[in-house]
């Protein structure tokens, strides 16, 4: 069967108010909602244009009135609890895990929490597949790693039952149409489409249009609206260009965009870019566009801890773990995103540390020496002349250290929240914090609030190590900065599949 124009598909279902259009991601869903509103000159319900994950939640998720679905937070708390138990067993000589976490590293389990939490949803599939293997000496059933996974599976299953939880990936309800017509567009671009295709293909209320079934026309007001006499756009239409290097490709694209935008052949909102490995090439593209006065909007989130306002948490851990090294303290105090109250005092403090070589704390004869405290004590007791206000600097350091220790050693998320409030009140002028930094920090505190609620529900899983868990969670939590300024949209490769702007460049 010949591919069907995408606009014809919309035309067939748009007047049916029970019809919901399902896209691989939210990007094409929002794109076509805007385009069709302009095309038909009427408002369309936002809930009729959704992403694949939202569709699964509506129609394929098990609803248990007496149970809650497990999520990343409950998995993380379970992972930390089981790894803490394993550490205690390892100290007694009988660790629970032999290969999943080597016994010699059982006590230093913090870096493994995220890994263990992420494999929990797939445990049932692993157990089912390895359980069908023949029991030979080289089968997965006898492999120490798979034996660890089996132990982890049974412990996690017991945890779910005892806390009234269920793992969504372990159970799936039959498809329910919810009284609606579902139009699936490009569903084969979803990573897990194969698992759902047989069932959905038999559902009469589901209309499926894969990539091969669809012909993407020019969008409403799309390339056809650009003057046909523009030879450059005609030449580029569906054209494959090759370059000798990534740098050459980026500069070519930047020059092309500058020509189109500055000559008003296209507006910035009419252009989209899709780039594989955006983490590595995004900055280079951003730089080239800035040199040509082109506004660019990177539509990819980053971990909270990699952004202003979120770096604070990594700085605090670094200071504590490095025994108050000069490097770690300097990184914290000179982070321009953080609105410190007294920068003059901070400059004096850092100058003092550099002058007297307060490089790092150290351990001698089983005693940990704080090089800052030792230096203050020596200068004050020996009354050595110095241009620095030692009493003020000593008070500042002690307050800073005490506040950081209180945060890093907090035994509950609720206590951690209070200690963070004390820290920001003692050291920051929030009125001078930039809007972007404030948003990221506020999101981090919002995530801490979610952890507080989860900890209350799973109180028996608390390990008394709140800060490492918060840091682990923030490192795995993506935040996308929502800019009010318009710019050329740049997406990670495949995220924008299915959109049809006037110009879509895939690099």
Short mmCIF file of C-alpha atoms in Angstrom, two decimals:
data_model
loop_
_atom_site.label_atom_id
_atom_site.label_comp_id
_atom_site.label_asym_id
_atom_site.label_seq_id
_atom_site.Cartn_x
_atom_site.Cartn_y
_atom_site.Cartn_z
CA UNK A 1 0.00 0.00 0.00
CA UNK A 2 1.32 3.44 -0.96
CA UNK A 3 2.29 5.80 1.87
CA UNK A 4 -0.48 8.14 2.95
CA UNK A 5 0.19 11.88 3.26
CA UNK A 6 0.39 12.86 6.91
CA UNK A 7 -1.96 15.81 6.42
CA UNK A 8 -4.57 13.43 4.99
CA UNK A 9 -4.31 11.31 8.14
CA UNK A 10 -4.93 14.36 10.30
CA UNK A 11 -7.82 15.41 8.06
CA UNK A 12 -9.45 11.98 8.46
CA UNK A 13 -9.47 12.08 12.27
CA UNK A 14 -9.29 15.74 13.31
CA UNK A 15 -13.06 16.29 13.55
CA UNK A 16 -13.53 13.19 15.70
CA UNK A 17 -13.19 14.61 19.21
CA UNK A 18 -12.58 11.14 20.61
CA UNK A 19 -9.51 10.73 18.39
CA UNK A 20 -6.13 11.09 20.10
CA UNK A 21 -2.91 11.40 18.10
CA UNK A 22 0.04 9.53 19.61
CA UNK A 23 3.62 10.44 18.66
CA UNK A 24 7.00 8.92 19.61
CA UNK A 25 7.81 11.92 21.82
CA UNK A 26 6.35 15.20 23.04
CA UNK A 27 8.29 17.23 20.44
CA UNK A 28 6.27 16.17 17.34
CA UNK A 29 3.08 16.10 19.44
CA UNK A 30 3.44 19.78 20.37
CA UNK A 31 4.67 20.70 16.88
CA UNK A 32 1.63 19.29 15.09
CA UNK A 33 -0.77 20.68 17.68
CA UNK A 34 0.49 24.20 16.88
CA UNK A 35 0.56 23.60 13.14
CA UNK A 36 -2.97 22.19 12.96
CA UNK A 37 -4.39 24.97 15.14
CA UNK A 38 -3.00 27.47 12.61
CA UNK A 39 -4.09 25.41 9.62
CA UNK A 40 -7.71 24.91 10.75
CA UNK A 41 -7.86 28.26 12.55
CA UNK A 42 -9.49 26.79 15.63
CA UNK A 43 -8.33 25.60 19.05
CA UNK A 44 -7.59 21.91 19.53
CA UNK A 45 -7.48 20.12 22.87
CA UNK A 46 -3.95 19.65 24.20
CA UNK A 47 -4.80 16.18 25.51
CA UNK A 48 -5.49 14.99 21.94
CA UNK A 49 -1.76 15.20 21.06
CA UNK A 50 0.32 13.03 23.36
CA UNK A 51 3.59 11.11 23.51
CA UNK A 52 3.95 7.33 23.38
CA UNK A 53 4.80 7.01 27.09
CA UNK A 54 1.64 8.89 28.03
CA UNK A 55 -0.41 6.60 25.80
CA UNK A 56 1.00 3.54 27.58
CA UNK A 57 0.17 5.08 30.93
CA UNK A 58 -3.44 5.68 29.83
CA UNK A 59 -4.16 2.39 28.07
CA UNK A 60 -1.61 -0.25 29.03
CA UNK A 61 -0.80 0.36 32.69
CA UNK A 62 -2.14 -1.79 35.46
CA UNK A 63 -4.33 0.10 37.91
CA UNK A 64 -4.36 -1.30 41.44
CA UNK A 65 -6.44 0.78 43.87
CA UNK A 66 -4.64 -0.69 46.90
CA UNK A 67 -1.11 -0.47 45.50
CA UNK A 68 1.28 2.19 44.29
CA UNK A 69 3.62 1.85 41.31
CA UNK A 70 7.31 1.70 42.14
CA UNK A 71 9.31 4.63 40.77
CA UNK A 72 12.92 5.74 40.57
CA UNK A 73 12.83 7.09 44.14
CA UNK A 74 11.48 3.94 45.76
CA UNK A 75 13.94 1.86 43.72
CA UNK A 76 16.82 4.05 44.85
CA UNK A 77 15.85 3.76 48.52
CA UNK A 78 15.56 -0.01 48.20
CA UNK A 79 18.93 -0.21 46.41
CA UNK A 80 20.67 1.82 49.13
CA UNK A 81 18.99 -0.28 51.84
CA UNK A 82 20.00 -3.63 50.33
CA UNK A 83 23.56 -2.42 49.65
CA UNK A 84 23.87 -1.18 53.24
CA UNK A 85 22.71 -4.60 54.44
CA UNK A 86 25.23 -6.23 52.10
CA UNK A 87 27.99 -4.01 53.54
CA UNK A 88 27.13 -5.11 57.07
CA UNK A 89 27.07 -8.77 56.00
CA UNK A 90 30.42 -8.34 54.23
CA UNK A 91 31.99 -7.00 57.42
CA UNK A 92 30.70 -10.15 59.15
CA UNK A 93 32.27 -12.31 56.43
CA UNK A 94 29.11 -13.40 54.57
CA UNK A 95 28.15 -10.82 51.91
CA UNK A 96 24.83 -11.17 50.12
CA UNK A 97 26.41 -10.36 46.73
CA UNK A 98 29.57 -11.96 45.32
CA UNK A 99 29.73 -10.49 41.80
CA UNK A 100 27.14 -7.72 41.57
CA UNK A 101 29.27 -5.76 44.02
CA UNK A 102 32.70 -7.24 44.88
CA UNK A 103 32.91 -7.91 48.65
CA UNK A 104 36.07 -5.81 48.98
CA UNK A 105 34.08 -2.76 47.84
CA UNK A 106 30.90 -3.55 49.77
CA UNK A 107 31.36 -0.69 52.25
CA UNK A 108 31.88 1.89 49.49
CA UNK A 109 28.59 1.18 47.77
CA UNK A 110 27.40 4.73 47.02
CA UNK A 111 28.56 4.70 43.35
CA UNK A 112 26.61 1.44 42.79
CA UNK A 113 23.22 2.67 44.05
CA UNK A 114 22.19 4.11 40.69
CA UNK A 115 23.24 0.96 38.80
CA UNK A 116 21.34 -1.40 41.11
CA UNK A 117 18.25 0.82 41.03
CA UNK A 118 18.24 0.89 37.24
CA UNK A 119 18.35 -2.89 36.79
CA UNK A 120 15.45 -3.60 39.17
CA UNK A 121 12.67 -3.19 36.53
CA UNK A 122 14.33 -5.74 34.23
CA UNK A 123 14.98 -8.38 36.90
CA UNK A 124 11.84 -10.40 36.25
CA UNK A 125 12.65 -10.73 32.54
CA UNK A 126 16.22 -11.77 33.35
CA UNK A 127 15.05 -14.37 35.86
CA UNK A 128 12.44 -15.78 33.48
CA UNK A 129 14.94 -16.13 30.64
CA UNK A 130 17.77 -17.60 32.71
CA UNK A 131 15.32 -19.87 34.51
CA UNK A 132 14.56 -21.70 31.25
CA UNK A 133 18.24 -22.55 30.67
CA UNK A 134 19.51 -26.07 31.16
CA UNK A 135 21.20 -26.46 34.53
CA UNK A 136 24.77 -27.12 33.43
CA UNK A 137 27.98 -25.92 35.00
CA UNK A 138 28.30 -23.10 32.45
CA UNK A 139 24.63 -22.06 32.39
CA UNK A 140 23.51 -18.63 33.67
CA UNK A 141 21.79 -20.39 36.57
CA UNK A 142 25.21 -21.26 38.02
CA UNK A 143 26.94 -18.00 37.15
CA UNK A 144 27.73 -16.02 40.35
CA UNK A 145 26.50 -12.80 38.79
CA UNK A 146 23.12 -14.28 37.84
CA UNK A 147 22.88 -15.87 41.27
CA UNK A 148 23.30 -12.38 42.72
CA UNK A 149 20.57 -11.09 40.42
CA UNK A 150 18.29 -13.91 41.54
CA UNK A 151 18.88 -12.99 45.20
CA UNK A 152 18.25 -9.34 44.38
CA UNK A 153 15.05 -10.25 42.55
CA UNK A 154 13.62 -12.18 45.49
CA UNK A 155 14.52 -9.42 47.95
CA UNK A 156 13.01 -6.75 45.71
CA UNK A 157 9.85 -8.79 45.19
CA UNK A 158 9.44 -9.16 48.96
CA UNK A 159 10.04 -5.43 49.37
CA UNK A 160 7.30 -4.60 46.88
CA UNK A 161 4.79 -6.89 48.58
CA UNK A 162 5.55 -5.68 52.10
CA UNK A 163 5.18 -2.01 51.12
CA UNK A 164 2.10 -2.30 48.92
CA UNK A 165 3.98 -1.51 45.72
CA UNK A 166 4.11 -3.07 42.27
CA UNK A 167 6.74 -2.83 39.54
CA UNK A 168 5.04 -1.46 36.38
CA UNK A 169 7.46 -3.30 34.10
CA UNK A 170 6.53 -6.62 35.69
CA UNK A 171 2.80 -6.42 35.12
CA UNK A 172 0.81 -5.07 32.22
CA UNK A 173 -2.92 -4.85 31.81
CA UNK A 174 -4.63 -5.71 28.51
CA UNK A 175 -5.16 -2.76 26.20
CA UNK A 176 -8.11 -0.56 27.18
CA UNK A 177 -9.36 2.01 24.67
CA UNK A 178 -10.89 4.21 27.39
CA UNK A 179 -13.69 4.94 24.89
CA UNK A 180 -11.34 6.78 22.51
CA UNK A 181 -9.90 6.32 19.05
CA UNK A 182 -6.10 6.17 19.08
CA UNK A 183 -4.08 7.24 16.03
CA UNK A 184 -0.50 6.00 16.41
CA UNK A 185 1.95 7.95 14.24
CA UNK A 186 5.49 6.60 13.74
CA UNK A 187 5.11 4.15 16.67
CA UNK A 188 7.97 2.02 15.29
CA UNK A 189 10.36 4.79 16.35
CA UNK A 190 9.63 3.97 20.00
CA UNK A 191 12.24 1.66 21.52
CA UNK A 192 9.69 -0.78 22.94
CA UNK A 193 7.18 -0.79 20.06
CA UNK A 194 7.90 -4.44 19.18
CA UNK A 195 6.61 -5.58 22.59
CA UNK A 196 3.23 -3.89 22.06
CA UNK A 197 2.73 -4.18 18.29
CA UNK A 198 0.97 -7.59 18.17
CA UNK A 199 -1.69 -6.63 20.73
CA UNK A 200 -2.33 -3.12 19.42
CA UNK A 201 -2.52 -4.32 15.81
CA UNK A 202 -5.61 -6.34 16.76
CA UNK A 203 -7.40 -3.48 18.55
CA UNK A 204 -10.22 -1.98 16.40
CA UNK A 205 -9.95 1.41 18.13
CA UNK A 206 -6.26 1.78 17.22
CA UNK A 207 -5.11 3.09 13.83
CA UNK A 208 -1.41 2.45 13.24
CA UNK A 209 0.74 4.41 10.78
CA UNK A 210 4.41 3.39 10.82
CA UNK A 211 7.24 5.27 9.11
CA UNK A 212 6.68 3.28 5.90
CA UNK A 213 2.96 4.08 5.93
CA UNK A 214 3.38 7.87 6.08
CA UNK A 215 4.42 10.46 3.54
CA UNK A 216 5.35 13.67 5.34
CA UNK A 217 4.14 16.58 3.23
CA UNK A 218 5.31 20.12 3.55
CA UNK A 219 3.89 21.48 6.77
CA UNK A 220 1.08 24.05 6.70
CA UNK A 221 2.83 27.25 5.74
CA UNK A 222 5.98 25.18 5.24
CA UNK A 223 8.59 25.16 2.53
CA UNK A 224 5.96 25.88 -0.09
CA UNK A 225 5.46 29.26 1.54
CA UNK A 226 9.08 30.20 0.89
CA UNK A 227 9.54 32.08 -2.39
CA UNK A 228 10.03 29.47 -5.10
CA UNK A 229 12.64 31.66 -6.72
CA UNK A 230 15.02 31.00 -3.82
CA UNK A 231 17.43 28.60 -5.56
CA UNK A 232 19.35 27.69 -2.40
CA UNK A 233 16.37 26.10 -0.67
CA UNK A 234 15.33 24.29 -3.83
CA UNK A 235 18.85 22.90 -4.15
CA UNK A 236 18.93 21.76 -0.51
CA UNK A 237 15.52 20.05 -0.52
CA UNK A 238 16.05 16.39 0.48
CA UNK A 239 19.74 16.76 -0.38
CA UNK A 240 22.53 14.74 1.24
CA UNK A 241 25.72 16.76 1.74
CA UNK A 242 29.02 15.27 2.85
CA UNK A 243 31.83 17.04 4.70
CA UNK A 244 35.41 16.16 5.50
CA UNK A 245 35.03 16.97 9.22
CA UNK A 246 32.46 17.82 11.86
CA UNK A 247 33.92 21.31 12.21
CA UNK A 248 33.44 21.97 8.48
CA UNK A 249 29.85 20.72 8.66
CA UNK A 250 29.02 22.93 11.65
CA UNK A 251 30.45 26.04 9.96
CA UNK A 252 28.59 25.29 6.74
CA UNK A 253 25.31 24.94 8.62
CA UNK A 254 25.96 28.14 10.61
CA UNK A 255 26.70 30.09 7.41
CA UNK A 256 23.59 28.68 5.74
CA UNK A 257 21.38 29.63 8.68
CA UNK A 258 22.88 33.11 8.86
CA UNK A 259 22.16 33.65 5.17
CA UNK A 260 18.55 32.47 5.46
CA UNK A 261 17.73 34.33 8.67
CA UNK A 262 19.53 37.61 8.03
CA UNK A 263 18.07 37.84 4.52
CA UNK A 264 14.63 37.12 6.02
CA UNK A 265 14.06 34.08 3.85
CA UNK A 266 13.19 32.09 6.99
CA UNK A 267 12.47 32.98 10.59
CA UNK A 268 14.25 31.29 13.47
CA UNK A 269 11.01 29.52 14.44
CA UNK A 270 10.81 27.98 10.95
CA UNK A 271 14.07 26.04 11.36
CA UNK A 272 14.98 22.93 13.34
CA UNK A 273 18.22 20.99 13.67
CA UNK A 274 18.69 17.38 14.77
CA UNK A 275 22.18 16.40 15.90
CA UNK A 276 23.52 13.02 17.06
CA UNK A 277 25.84 13.26 20.07
CA UNK A 278 24.55 16.72 20.91
CA UNK A 279 26.50 16.69 24.18
CA UNK A 280 29.78 16.91 22.26
CA UNK A 281 28.83 19.09 19.29
CA UNK A 282 26.21 21.39 20.79
CA UNK A 283 28.72 23.85 22.23
CA UNK A 284 30.60 24.16 18.93
CA UNK A 285 27.36 24.85 17.05
CA UNK A 286 26.28 27.35 19.69
CA UNK A 287 29.59 29.21 19.38
CA UNK A 288 29.45 29.39 15.57
CA UNK A 289 25.86 30.67 15.68
CA UNK A 290 26.67 33.31 18.28
CA UNK A 291 29.51 34.58 16.08
CA UNK A 292 26.88 35.13 13.38
CA UNK A 293 24.28 36.68 15.73
CA UNK A 294 21.94 33.71 15.43
CA UNK A 295 19.78 32.84 18.45
CA UNK A 296 19.85 29.12 19.22
CA UNK A 297 17.75 27.11 21.66
CA UNK A 298 19.26 23.76 22.68
CA UNK A 299 16.30 21.47 23.46
CA UNK A 300 18.16 18.96 25.57
CA UNK A 301 18.22 18.74 29.32
CA UNK A 302 21.27 18.19 31.50
CA UNK A 303 21.67 16.65 34.91
CA UNK A 304 20.78 19.06 37.71
CA UNK A 305 24.29 18.71 39.15
CA UNK A 306 25.79 19.87 35.83
CA UNK A 307 23.94 23.19 35.90
CA UNK A 308 24.22 26.40 37.88
CA UNK A 309 22.35 26.03 41.14
CA UNK A 310 22.82 22.27 41.02
CA UNK A 311 26.62 22.31 41.09
CA UNK A 312 26.37 23.41 44.74
CA UNK A 313 25.63 19.84 45.84
CA UNK A 314 28.69 18.39 44.11
CA UNK A 315 30.83 21.19 45.55
CA UNK A 316 29.66 20.38 49.09
CA UNK A 317 30.48 16.70 48.73
CA UNK A 318 33.88 17.48 47.22
CA UNK A 319 34.80 19.75 50.15
CA UNK A 320 33.85 17.07 52.66
CA UNK A 321 35.48 14.13 50.87
CA UNK A 322 38.71 15.98 50.04
CA UNK A 323 39.22 16.90 53.71
CA UNK A 324 38.65 20.57 52.98
CA UNK A 325 41.23 20.86 50.23
CA UNK A 326 42.04 24.30 48.89
CA UNK A 327 40.94 23.22 45.40
CA UNK A 328 37.51 22.03 46.52
CA UNK A 329 36.84 25.06 48.73
CA UNK A 330 37.98 27.43 45.99
CA UNK A 331 35.67 25.75 43.46
CA UNK A 332 32.78 26.23 45.87
CA UNK A 333 33.51 29.82 46.86
CA UNK A 334 34.35 31.08 43.36
CA UNK A 335 31.35 29.55 41.56
CA UNK A 336 29.86 32.72 40.07
CA UNK A 337 26.38 31.23 39.98
CA UNK A 338 26.27 31.20 43.80
CA UNK A 339 25.46 34.60 45.40
CA UNK A 340 27.82 34.61 48.39
CA UNK A 341 27.11 37.33 50.94
CA UNK A 342 30.65 38.58 51.62
CA UNK A 343 32.92 38.21 48.59
CA UNK A 344 35.61 40.46 50.10
CA UNK A 345 35.95 38.12 53.07
CA UNK A 346 36.01 35.14 50.71
CA UNK A 347 38.80 36.71 48.64
CA UNK A 348 40.82 37.27 51.82
CA UNK A 349 40.15 33.71 52.94
CA UNK A 350 41.33 32.20 49.64
CA UNK A 351 44.38 34.48 49.59
CA UNK A 352 45.17 33.31 53.13
CA UNK A 353 44.87 29.65 52.13
CA UNK A 354 47.15 30.17 49.14
CA UNK A 355 49.73 32.14 51.12
CA UNK A 356 49.97 29.54 53.91
CA UNK A 357 49.57 26.53 51.59
CA UNK A 358 46.41 25.07 53.07
CA UNK A 359 46.34 22.45 50.33
CA UNK A 360 44.47 19.59 51.99
CA UNK A 361 43.81 17.82 55.24
CA UNK A 362 45.78 14.67 55.93
CA UNK A 363 45.95 11.68 58.24
CA UNK A 364 48.86 10.94 60.56
CA UNK A 365 49.04 8.19 63.19
CA UNK A 366 45.33 7.55 62.76
CA UNK A 367 44.44 11.20 63.38
CA UNK A 368 42.91 13.42 60.69
CA UNK A 369 44.52 16.86 60.63
CA UNK A 370 42.54 19.88 59.40
CA UNK A 371 45.23 21.98 57.72
CA UNK A 372 43.13 25.16 57.97
CA UNK A 373 42.54 24.81 61.72
CA UNK A 374 46.17 23.88 62.27
CA UNK A 375 47.35 26.98 60.42
CA UNK A 376 45.00 29.31 62.32
CA UNK A 377 46.08 27.80 65.65
CA UNK A 378 49.79 28.08 64.86
CA UNK A 379 49.58 31.71 63.76
CA UNK A 380 47.43 32.77 66.72
CA UNK A 381 49.34 30.89 69.42
CA UNK A 382 52.75 31.96 68.15
CA UNK A 383 51.46 35.48 67.50
CA UNK A 384 53.04 35.51 64.06
CA UNK A 385 52.44 38.78 62.27
CA UNK A 386 50.10 38.54 59.29
CA UNK A 387 48.11 41.03 57.19
CA UNK A 388 44.99 38.86 57.51
CA UNK A 389 42.16 39.26 60.03
CA UNK A 390 42.68 35.79 61.49
CA UNK A 391 39.73 35.81 63.90
CA UNK A 392 37.26 36.74 61.14
CA UNK A 393 38.68 34.19 58.72
CA UNK A 394 38.68 31.46 61.36
CA UNK A 395 35.04 32.18 62.26
CA UNK A 396 34.07 32.13 58.57
CA UNK A 397 35.81 28.80 57.98
CA UNK A 398 34.33 27.14 61.05
CA UNK A 399 30.82 28.29 60.14
CA UNK A 400 31.25 27.10 56.54
CA UNK A 401 32.68 23.74 57.59
CA UNK A 402 30.05 23.15 60.27
CA UNK A 403 27.21 23.92 57.86
CA UNK A 404 28.64 21.62 55.17
CA UNK A 405 29.22 18.77 57.63
CA UNK A 406 25.64 19.12 58.87
CA UNK A 407 24.38 18.79 55.29
CA UNK A 408 26.58 15.90 54.18
CA UNK A 409 25.99 13.85 57.35
CA UNK A 410 22.23 14.47 57.66
CA UNK A 411 20.52 11.20 58.65
CA UNK A 412 17.17 11.95 56.99
CA UNK A 413 15.90 13.94 54.03
CA UNK A 414 13.80 16.12 56.31
CA UNK A 415 16.89 17.02 58.36
CA UNK A 416 18.82 17.61 55.14
CA UNK A 417 16.17 20.06 53.96
CA UNK A 418 16.47 22.05 57.20
CA UNK A 419 20.29 22.07 57.04
CA UNK A 420 20.21 23.33 53.45
CA UNK A 421 17.93 26.17 54.53
CA UNK A 422 20.40 27.09 57.29
CA UNK A 423 23.30 26.98 54.82
CA UNK A 424 21.68 29.24 52.23
CA UNK A 425 20.50 31.62 54.96
CA UNK A 426 23.97 31.88 56.48
CA UNK A 427 25.95 32.24 53.27
CA UNK A 428 23.79 33.31 50.30
CA UNK A 429 21.99 36.48 49.29
CA UNK A 430 19.11 34.88 47.38
CA UNK A 431 18.01 38.27 46.02
CA UNK A 432 21.17 38.31 43.87
CA UNK A 433 20.75 34.79 42.52
CA UNK A 434 20.12 34.74 38.77
CA UNK A 435 16.76 33.51 37.53
CA UNK A 436 18.31 30.49 35.82
CA UNK A 437 20.28 29.47 38.92
CA UNK A 438 17.26 29.97 41.14
CA UNK A 439 15.12 27.74 38.89
CA UNK A 440 17.66 24.92 38.94
CA UNK A 441 18.15 25.17 42.71
CA UNK A 442 14.38 25.27 43.24
CA UNK A 443 14.03 22.12 41.12
CA UNK A 444 16.67 20.40 43.27
CA UNK A 445 14.75 21.33 46.43
CA UNK A 446 11.55 20.09 44.78
CA UNK A 447 13.22 16.72 44.19
CA UNK A 448 14.33 16.71 47.83
CA UNK A 449 10.68 17.20 48.79
CA UNK A 450 9.76 14.11 46.76
CA UNK A 451 12.44 12.15 48.59
CA UNK A 452 11.04 13.30 51.94
CA UNK A 453 7.60 11.96 51.03
CA UNK A 454 9.07 8.68 49.75
CA UNK A 455 11.16 8.26 52.89
CA UNK A 456 8.07 8.68 55.06
CA UNK A 457 6.35 5.90 53.15
CA UNK A 458 9.44 3.65 53.23
CA UNK A 459 10.76 4.59 56.66
CA UNK A 460 12.21 1.13 57.32
CA UNK A 461 14.51 1.49 54.28
CA UNK A 462 16.35 4.54 55.56
CA UNK A 463 20.12 4.09 55.77
CA UNK A 464 20.83 7.35 57.59
CA UNK A 465 22.76 8.65 54.57
CA UNK A 466 20.47 11.24 53.06
CA UNK A 467 22.93 13.46 51.20
CA UNK A 468 24.63 10.77 49.05
CA UNK A 469 21.18 9.59 47.95
CA UNK A 470 20.07 13.12 47.09
CA UNK A 471 23.25 13.64 45.08
CA UNK A 472 22.75 10.33 43.25
CA UNK A 473 19.18 11.29 42.42
CA UNK A 474 20.11 14.77 41.19
CA UNK A 475 22.84 13.34 38.96
CA UNK A 476 20.19 11.16 37.31
CA UNK A 477 17.53 13.88 37.09
CA UNK A 478 17.44 15.92 33.90
CA UNK A 479 16.37 19.55 33.91
CA UNK A 480 15.53 21.38 30.69
CA UNK A 481 15.89 25.15 30.92
CA UNK A 482 12.75 26.79 29.55
CA UNK A 483 13.87 29.96 27.79
CA UNK A 484 11.33 32.62 26.87
CA UNK A 485 13.57 33.81 24.02
CA UNK A 486 12.88 32.34 20.59
CA UNK A 487 15.72 30.70 18.74
CA UNK A 488 16.55 28.00 16.21
CA UNK A 489 15.50 24.75 17.88
CA UNK A 490 18.27 22.16 18.20
CA UNK A 491 17.23 18.64 19.21
CA UNK A 492 19.07 15.40 19.95
CA UNK A 493 18.86 13.04 16.98
CA UNK A 494 15.50 11.21 16.61
CA UNK A 495 13.71 13.24 19.29
CA UNK A 496 12.22 15.53 16.63
CA UNK A 497 11.37 12.73 14.18
CA UNK A 498 7.96 13.42 12.70
CA UNK A 499 8.04 17.22 12.66
CA UNK A 500 7.95 19.18 9.38
CA UNK A 501 9.27 22.72 9.82
CA UNK A 502 10.12 24.84 6.80
CA UNK A 503 13.73 23.68 7.12
CA UNK A 504 14.86 20.63 9.09
CA UNK A 505 18.59 19.95 8.98
CA UNK A 506 19.82 16.56 10.20
CA UNK A 507 23.54 16.66 10.91
#
